[in-house]
Amino acid sequence: MYWRPGCGFCSRLFRALDAAGIDVVRHDIWADAEARRFVRAHNDGDETVPTVDLGGVVRTNPPPRELVAEIRQRHPHLLRSG
């Protein structure tokens, strides 16, 4: 997940993913130039976050419930065990 500090939408998505038991690899676009380039490339030059790359499918600011449901259904290997 591509994010930046102070982003409320990012915080909301992090909370939903954590509550669902989904670990996230975080890419801070303010600290990582490559992450910033990735986000710009997928958002018409904008630094819109959260931007999520899930199995090569990139989504910008996905609704938390929909993303959690998709992960549970299509990517159950991403769920924490136990």
C-alpha positions as protocol buffer text, in pm:
chain_id: "A"
residue {
  index: 1
  type: MET
  ca { x: 0 y: 0 z: 0 }
}
residue {
  index: 2
  type: TYR
  ca { x: 130 y: 342 z: -99 }
}
residue {
  index: 3
  type: TRP
  ca { x: 58 y: 604 z: 163 }
}
residue {
  index: 4
  type: ARG
  ca { x: 184 y: 923 z: 326 }
}
residue {
  index: 5
  type: PRO
  ca { x: 189 y: 1046 z: 685 }
}
residue {
  index: 6
  type: GLY
  ca { x: -117 y: 1247 z: 786 }
}
residue {
  index: 7
  type: CYS
  ca { x: -347 y: 1084 z: 529 }
}
residue {
  index: 8
  type: GLY
  ca { x: -680 y: 1010 z: 695 }
}
residue {
  index: 9
  type: PHE
  ca { x: -792 y: 781 z: 414 }
}
residue {
  index: 10
  type: CYS
  ca { x: -470 y: 583 z: 457 }
}
residue {
  index: 11
  type: SER
  ca { x: -524 y: 553 z: 832 }
}
residue {
  index: 12
  type: ARG
  ca { x: -879 y: 432 z: 778 }
}
residue {
  index: 13
  type: LEU
  ca { x: -763 y: 166 z: 532 }
}
residue {
  index: 14
  type: PHE
  ca { x: -474 y: 56 z: 757 }
}
residue {
  index: 15
  type: ARG
  ca { x: -718 y: 13 z: 1047 }
}
residue {
  index: 16
  type: ALA
  ca { x: -961 y: -194 z: 838 }
}
residue {
  index: 17
  type: LEU
  ca { x: -686 y: -417 z: 701 }
}
residue {
  index: 18
  type: ASP
  ca { x: -533 y: -467 z: 1045 }
}
residue {
  index: 19
  type: ALA
  ca { x: -871 y: -550 z: 1200 }
}
residue {
  index: 20
  type: ALA
  ca { x: -926 y: -808 z: 924 }
}
residue {
  index: 21
  type: GLY
  ca { x: -587 y: -967 z: 995 }
}
residue {
  index: 22
  type: ILE
  ca { x: -425 y: -856 z: 672 }
}
residue {
  index: 23
  type: ASP
  ca { x: -58 y: -761 z: 676 }
}
residue {
  index: 24
  type: VAL
  ca { x: 39 y: -471 z: 454 }
}
residue {
  index: 25
  type: VAL
  ca { x: 367 y: -371 z: 295 }
}
residue {
  index: 26
  type: ARG
  ca { x: 383 y: 7 z: 340 }
}
residue {
  index: 27
  type: HIS
  ca { x: 547 y: 242 z: 92 }
}
residue {
  index: 28
  type: ASP
  ca { x: 568 y: 602 z: 221 }
}
residue {
  index: 29
  type: ILE
  ca { x: 558 y: 822 z: -89 }
}
residue {
  index: 30
  type: TRP
  ca { x: 720 y: 1110 z: 101 }
}
residue {
  index: 31
  type: ALA
  ca { x: 1020 y: 899 z: 202 }
}
residue {
  index: 32
  type: ASP
  ca { x: 1057 y: 682 z: -110 }
}
residue {
  index: 33
  type: ALA
  ca { x: 1106 y: 842 z: -452 }
}
residue {
  index: 34
  type: GLU
  ca { x: 1031 y: 516 z: -635 }
}
residue {
  index: 35
  type: ALA
  ca { x: 703 y: 482 z: -446 }
}
residue {
  index: 36
  type: ARG
  ca { x: 617 y: 840 z: -535 }
}
residue {
  index: 37
  type: ARG
  ca { x: 685 y: 767 z: -905 }
}
residue {
  index: 38
  type: PHE
  ca { x: 467 y: 455 z: -889 }
}
residue {
  index: 39
  type: VAL
  ca { x: 174 y: 648 z: -743 }
}
residue {
  index: 40
  type: ARG
  ca { x: 209 y: 930 z: -996 }
}
residue {
  index: 41
  type: ALA
  ca { x: 225 y: 679 z: -1282 }
}
residue {
  index: 42
  type: HIS
  ca { x: -105 y: 524 z: -1175 }
}
residue {
  index: 43
  type: ASN
  ca { x: -288 y: 846 z: -1084 }
}
residue {
  index: 44
  type: ASP
  ca { x: -242 y: 1076 z: -1383 }
}
residue {
  index: 45
  type: GLY
  ca { x: 61 y: 1243 z: -1225 }
}
residue {
  index: 46
  type: ASP
  ca { x: -108 y: 1298 z: -889 }
}
residue {
  index: 47
  type: GLU
  ca { x: 18 y: 1171 z: -554 }
}
residue {
  index: 48
  type: THR
  ca { x: -321 y: 1032 z: -455 }
}
residue {
  index: 49
  type: VAL
  ca { x: -311 y: 788 z: -167 }
}
residue {
  index: 50
  type: PRO
  ca { x: -389 y: 533 z: -54 }
}
residue {
  index: 51
  type: THR
  ca { x: -294 y: 354 z: -372 }
}
residue {
  index: 52
  type: VAL
  ca { x: -301 y: -24 z: -344 }
}
residue {
  index: 53
  type: ASP
  ca { x: -127 y: -275 z: -570 }
}
residue {
  index: 54
  type: LEU
  ca { x: -298 y: -608 z: -517 }
}
residue {
  index: 55
  type: GLY
  ca { x: -162 y: -879 z: -741 }
}
residue {
  index: 56
  type: GLY
  ca { x: -75 y: -629 z: -1014 }
}
residue {
  index: 57
  type: VAL
  ca { x: -416 y: -460 z: -1004 }
}
residue {
  index: 58
  type: VAL
  ca { x: -379 y: -102 z: -882 }
}
residue {
  index: 59
  type: ARG
  ca { x: -661 y: 80 z: -704 }
}
residue {
  index: 60
  type: THR
  ca { x: -673 y: 431 z: -569 }
}
residue {
  index: 61
  type: ASN
  ca { x: -851 y: 492 z: -239 }
}
residue {
  index: 62
  type: PRO
  ca { x: -1048 y: 167 z: -247 }
}
residue {
  index: 63
  type: PRO
  ca { x: -1339 y: 133 z: -4 }
}
residue {
  index: 64
  type: PRO
  ca { x: -1202 y: -63 z: 293 }
}
residue {
  index: 65
  type: ARG
  ca { x: -1488 y: -315 z: 310 }
}
residue {
  index: 66
  type: GLU
  ca { x: -1463 y: -393 z: -61 }
}
residue {
  index: 67
  type: LEU
  ca { x: -1085 y: -437 z: -46 }
}
residue {
  index: 68
  type: VAL
  ca { x: -1104 y: -662 z: 261 }
}
residue {
  index: 69
  type: ALA
  ca { x: -1376 y: -874 z: 94 }
}
residue {
  index: 70
  type: GLU
  ca { x: -1169 y: -907 z: -222 }
}
residue {
  index: 71
  type: ILE
  ca { x: -860 y: -1010 z: -29 }
}
residue {
  index: 72
  type: ARG
  ca { x: -1058 y: -1270 z: 168 }
}
residue {
  index: 73
  type: GLN
  ca { x: -1207 y: -1411 z: -150 }
}
residue {
  index: 74
  type: ARG
  ca { x: -924 y: -1390 z: -404 }
}
residue {
  index: 75
  type: HIS
  ca { x: -607 y: -1362 z: -194 }
}
residue {
  index: 76
  type: PRO
  ca { x: -663 y: -1561 z: 128 }
}
residue {
  index: 77
  type: HIS
  ca { x: -287 y: -1624 z: 152 }
}
residue {
  index: 78
  type: LEU
  ca { x: -255 y: -1261 z: 263 }
}
residue {
  index: 79
  type: LEU
  ca { x: -457 y: -1323 z: 579 }
}
residue {
  index: 80
  type: ARG
  ca { x: -269 y: -1373 z: 904 }
}
residue {
  index: 81
  type: SER
  ca { x: -302 y: -1725 z: 1033 }
}
residue {
  index: 82
  type: GLY
  ca { x: -417 y: -1793 z: 1385 }
}
